[in-house]
Structures are given as structure tokens and as C-alpha cells.
Amino acid sequence: NISKNSFLGITGPSGCGKSTLLQIIAGNLTPTDGEVWWGNQRIDLFKEDERAAWRLQNIGLIFQDFRLFTHLTALENVALPLELLGRSTQDAFEEAMPLLDQLGLGERMSHKPNTLSGGEKQRVALARALVTRPVLLIADEPTGNLDQETAAAVEDLLLSQVSLRQVGLVYVTHDLRFASRAQEHWGLHESQLF
């Protein structure tokens, strides 16, 4: 049960199921056992297209490997989720541009991912996750591909945006320092949270 403006960090050894857990929370995977509830809705019983629509409206996803579309500019990457929700390209751009600007990417909007640094790519990914005004952000090793200084800057930005926008955040990390910044910190071992 994650509330607005709360950070939940999850750590555990490689291969223990952290990413799988996040994918279940996000509705990308259905559990082999147990139930997944979102308020009074049991999302593991949703059909795949229902889960996709629910996820697009409620969840913002951030990945270690950024998962940006290489043929799209930063602006187009961030606007895409809004277009999938039925917004016009112009409206989506008008929503995405100030967000990119707030995240320090005002001069990089027309750049494609292969011309961006790792930190810039992750800020684009953060903007894409935030643009639909989700209830919950889910971040899978969001600083795992970044050097220490860039990782710290991205962490600060991520946590400040969670507070500013009053969303919940669940993230997994191998970085115990990053995990220690969570309001709640859970460990995962042999499919058990502790």
C-alpha cells in the first residue's frame, strides 16, 4: 500500500525477483500465486488490454536501460504516452515541453537518444514517466547505468519530483545508499519481502 509522496525502496541479491516484482505491480506480468489489488480492483484478473489501459493511466515506469525510442527525439519520447491516451500531437508536445524544461532538458528536446548522455537519457525517461500524471512511479534500477555523480543527481531529481508531484514511488536498487533514502526499505530474498 503506497501513498502519495512516499518512497519505497527494495533491495536484494541479483536474480531474487526484484524486477519481476515490479513488473507484477505494474501489471506487465501476472503472478503465478497470490493476488494484485489496486484499491478495490484486482488487476491480476484484468485482460491484457485492460491492464495496458490501467497502466497507462496510473503507472509511470522508469528502467535502468532507459528504453527510449531511438528514432524519436526527447520531446517525441515524452509526448508518446499522452498520444497513446488519445491526445493530439500538438497537445502532447505542449504538455511535454515544460516538463522537459523543468528537468533541465530545454535545450535538448530535439535531440535523439544517441546524442544524449546517460543522465540526460534518464531525465527524458523520468519526464516520460511523469507526463501522464501517474499515481505511482515504478523504477527498476534507475541509476544502475550511471556514474556515481550522475546517479546522485538523478536520485535527487527523482525524489524531488515525487515530492513535488505528490506521487508514490517504488524502486529497486543495488545501491544501499540510495535505498537508505527511502521512507520504507524492504529486502527481497527467496521471493519473500522483509
GROMACS .gro file of C-alpha atoms in nm:
model
  194
    1ASN     CA    1   0.000   0.000   0.000
    2ILE     CA    2   0.192   0.304  -0.129
    3SER     CA    3   0.060   0.651  -0.053
    4LYS     CA    4   0.123   0.978  -0.234
    5ASN     CA    5   0.463   1.134  -0.179
    6SER     CA    6   0.608   0.814  -0.031
    7PHE     CA    7   0.924   0.630  -0.133
    8LEU     CA    8   0.957   0.252  -0.100
    9GLY     CA    9   1.299   0.107  -0.178
   10ILE     CA   10   1.355  -0.264  -0.237
   11THR     CA   11   1.696  -0.432  -0.232
   12GLY     CA   12   1.812  -0.789  -0.271
   13PRO     CA   13   2.069  -1.004  -0.448
   14SER     CA   14   2.074  -1.038  -0.825
   15GLY     CA   15   1.818  -1.285  -0.950
   16CYS     CA   16   1.599  -1.272  -0.639
   17GLY     CA   17   1.298  -1.140  -0.830
   18LYS     CA   18   1.310  -0.764  -0.773
   19SER     CA   19   1.240  -0.676  -1.136
   20THR     CA   20   0.973  -0.945  -1.158
   21LEU     CA   21   0.802  -0.799  -0.851
   22LEU     CA   22   0.798  -0.454  -1.012
   23GLN     CA   23   0.657  -0.598  -1.335
   24ILE     CA   24   0.377  -0.764  -1.135
   25ILE     CA   25   0.300  -0.438  -0.951
   26ALA     CA   26   0.291  -0.258  -1.287
   27GLY     CA   27   0.058  -0.515  -1.438
   28ASN     CA   28   0.309  -0.623  -1.702
   29LEU     CA   29   0.317  -0.974  -1.556
   30THR     CA   30   0.056  -1.174  -1.368
   31PRO     CA   31   0.168  -1.359  -1.055
   32THR     CA   32   0.184  -1.737  -1.051
   33ASP     CA   33   0.042  -1.722  -0.699
   34GLY     CA   34  -0.141  -1.458  -0.497
   35GLU     CA   35  -0.342  -1.151  -0.595
   36VAL     CA   36  -0.263  -0.794  -0.702
   37TRP     CA   37  -0.501  -0.524  -0.584
   38TRP     CA   38  -0.522  -0.159  -0.685
   39GLY     CA   39  -0.770  -0.001  -0.448
   40ASN     CA   40  -1.075  -0.221  -0.484
   41GLN     CA   41  -0.972  -0.359  -0.825
   42ARG     CA   42  -0.795  -0.691  -0.863
   43ILE     CA   43  -0.570  -0.610  -1.158
   44ASP     CA   44  -0.426  -0.959  -1.198
   45LEU     CA   45  -0.770  -1.063  -1.327
   46PHE     CA   46  -0.775  -0.791  -1.593
   47LYS     CA   47  -0.739  -0.891  -1.957
   48GLU     CA   48  -0.410  -0.784  -2.113
   49ASP     CA   49  -0.560  -0.482  -2.292
   50GLU     CA   50  -0.737  -0.375  -1.970
   51ARG     CA   51  -0.409  -0.394  -1.779
   52ALA     CA   52  -0.236  -0.190  -2.050
   53ALA     CA   53  -0.503   0.083  -2.031
   54TRP     CA   54  -0.492   0.082  -1.648
   55ARG     CA   55  -0.110   0.104  -1.651
   56LEU     CA   56  -0.107   0.392  -1.899
   57GLN     CA   57  -0.345   0.591  -1.677
   58ASN     CA   58  -0.192   0.510  -1.337
   59ILE     CA   59   0.171   0.399  -1.359
   60GLY     CA   60   0.491   0.570  -1.469
   61LEU     CA   61   0.777   0.330  -1.550
   62ILE     CA   62   1.150   0.407  -1.536
   63PHE     CA   63   1.410   0.149  -1.639
   64GLN     CA   64   1.784   0.107  -1.591
   65ASP     CA   65   1.838   0.092  -1.968
   66PHE     CA   66   1.613   0.398  -2.031
   67ARG     CA   67   1.404   0.224  -2.303
   68LEU     CA   68   1.377   0.533  -2.516
   69PHE     CA   69   1.277   0.502  -2.879
   70THR     CA   70   1.597   0.576  -3.069
   71HIS     CA   71   1.420   0.713  -3.377
   72LEU     CA   72   1.227   0.970  -3.170
   73THR     CA   73   1.353   1.296  -3.023
   74ALA     CA   74   1.346   1.357  -2.649
   75LEU     CA   75   1.026   1.557  -2.694
   76GLU     CA   76   0.862   1.286  -2.905
   77ASN     CA   77   0.959   1.018  -2.650
   78VAL     CA   78   0.797   1.214  -2.368
   79ALA     CA   79   0.486   1.306  -2.568
   80LEU     CA   80   0.420   0.949  -2.681
   81PRO     CA   81   0.230   0.827  -2.370
   82LEU     CA   82  -0.008   1.123  -2.400
   83GLU     CA   83  -0.069   1.042  -2.765
   84LEU     CA   84  -0.144   0.682  -2.664
   85LEU     CA   85  -0.406   0.826  -2.428
   86GLY     CA   86  -0.569   0.998  -2.726
   87ARG     CA   87  -0.421   1.346  -2.702
   88SER     CA   88  -0.327   1.525  -3.024
   89THR     CA   89   0.043   1.555  -3.105
   90GLN     CA   90   0.025   1.931  -3.054
   91ASP     CA   91  -0.140   1.895  -2.710
   92ALA     CA   92   0.109   1.625  -2.614
   93PHE     CA   93   0.402   1.846  -2.713
   94GLU     CA   94   0.259   2.141  -2.520
   95GLU     CA   95   0.236   1.921  -2.209
   96ALA     CA   96   0.578   1.760  -2.255
   97MET     CA   97   0.784   2.073  -2.329
   98PRO     CA   98   0.753   2.246  -1.988
   99LEU     CA   99   0.825   1.917  -1.812
  100LEU     CA  100   1.145   1.864  -2.012
  101ASP     CA  101   1.239   2.224  -1.940
  102GLN     CA  102   1.184   2.173  -1.564
  103LEU     CA  103   1.414   1.871  -1.578
  104GLY     CA  104   1.692   2.075  -1.739
  105LEU     CA  105   1.642   1.948  -2.093
  106GLY     CA  106   1.501   2.259  -2.256
  107GLU     CA  107   1.793   2.276  -2.498
  108ARG     CA  108   1.789   1.902  -2.572
  109MET     CA  109   1.425   1.844  -2.673
  110SER     CA  110   1.502   1.798  -3.042
  111HIS     CA  111   1.790   1.556  -2.975
  112LYS     CA  112   1.761   1.183  -3.029
  113PRO     CA  113   1.878   0.945  -2.755
  114ASN     CA  114   2.210   0.858  -2.922
  115THR     CA  115   2.319   1.222  -2.879
  116LEU     CA  116   2.227   1.240  -2.509
  117SER     CA  117   2.439   1.149  -2.206
  118GLY     CA  118   2.326   0.873  -1.969
  119GLY     CA  119   2.199   1.128  -1.719
  120GLU     CA  120   2.007   1.313  -1.990
  121LYS     CA  121   1.852   0.988  -2.113
  122GLN     CA  122   1.736   0.905  -1.763
  123ARG     CA  123   1.586   1.254  -1.723
  124VAL     CA  124   1.396   1.202  -2.050
  125ALA     CA  125   1.277   0.867  -1.914
  126LEU     CA  126   1.169   1.039  -1.591
  127ALA     CA  127   0.978   1.303  -1.790
  128ARG     CA  128   0.809   1.030  -1.994
  129ALA     CA  129   0.707   0.852  -1.672
  130LEU     CA  130   0.567   1.174  -1.521
  131VAL     CA  131   0.392   1.326  -1.822
  132THR     CA  132   0.067   1.133  -1.778
  133ARG     CA  133   0.047   1.245  -1.411
  134PRO     CA  134   0.058   0.890  -1.275
  135VAL     CA  135  -0.043   0.787  -0.925
  136LEU     CA  136   0.262   0.563  -0.887
  137LEU     CA  137   0.614   0.564  -1.030
  138ILE     CA  138   0.793   0.231  -1.060
  139ALA     CA  139   1.168   0.250  -1.112
  140ASP     CA  140   1.384  -0.055  -1.186
  141GLU     CA  141   1.748   0.028  -1.101
  142PRO     CA  142   1.702   0.387  -1.226
  143THR     CA  143   2.065   0.479  -1.156
  144GLY     CA  144   2.225   0.144  -1.236
  145ASN     CA  145   2.382   0.257  -1.566
  146LEU     CA  146   2.509   0.592  -1.437
  147ASP     CA  147   2.837   0.702  -1.282
  148GLN     CA  148   2.825   0.792  -0.912
  149GLU     CA  149   2.795   1.169  -0.957
  150THR     CA  150   2.527   1.145  -1.226
  151ALA     CA  151   2.343   0.877  -1.026
  152ALA     CA  152   2.328   1.106  -0.721
  153ALA     CA  153   2.191   1.391  -0.935
  154VAL     CA  154   1.924   1.165  -1.090
  155GLU     CA  155   1.828   1.033  -0.744
  156ASP     CA  156   1.785   1.388  -0.616
  157LEU     CA  157   1.575   1.480  -0.918
  158LEU     CA  158   1.359   1.168  -0.894
  159LEU     CA  159   1.287   1.209  -0.522
  160SER     CA  160   1.221   1.583  -0.556
  161GLN     CA  161   0.975   1.522  -0.842
  162VAL     CA  162   0.793   1.259  -0.634
  163SER     CA  163   0.750   1.515  -0.357
  164LEU     CA  164   0.659   1.798  -0.592
  165ARG     CA  165   0.402   1.598  -0.786
  166GLN     CA  166   0.264   1.403  -0.489
  167VAL     CA  167   0.306   1.057  -0.642
  168GLY     CA  168   0.415   0.733  -0.484
  169LEU     CA  169   0.744   0.568  -0.578
  170VAL     CA  170   0.854   0.206  -0.562
  171TYR     CA  171   1.210   0.141  -0.674
  172VAL     CA  172   1.460  -0.141  -0.667
  173THR     CA  173   1.830  -0.078  -0.639
  174HIS     CA  174   2.159  -0.246  -0.560
  175ASP     CA  175   2.280   0.085  -0.418
  176LEU     CA  176   2.233   0.068  -0.040
  177ARG     CA  177   2.294   0.443  -0.011
  178PHE     CA  178   2.005   0.510  -0.250
  179ALA     CA  179   1.792   0.251  -0.069
  180SER     CA  180   1.860   0.427   0.262
  181ARG     CA  181   1.687   0.740   0.127
  182ALA     CA  182   1.355   0.555   0.106
  183GLN     CA  183   1.093   0.618   0.372
  184GLU     CA  184   1.044   0.242   0.378
  185HIS     CA  185   1.313  -0.008   0.282
  186TRP     CA  186   1.230  -0.371   0.218
  187GLY     CA  187   1.460  -0.656   0.134
  188LEU     CA  188   1.367  -0.937  -0.104
  189HIS     CA  189   1.513  -1.283  -0.058
  190GLU     CA  190   1.382  -1.612  -0.195
  191SER     CA  191   1.057  -1.442  -0.303
  192GLN     CA  192   0.994  -1.306   0.045
  193LEU     CA  193   0.981  -0.938   0.139
  194PHE     CA  194   1.122  -0.847   0.479
   0.00000   0.00000   0.00000
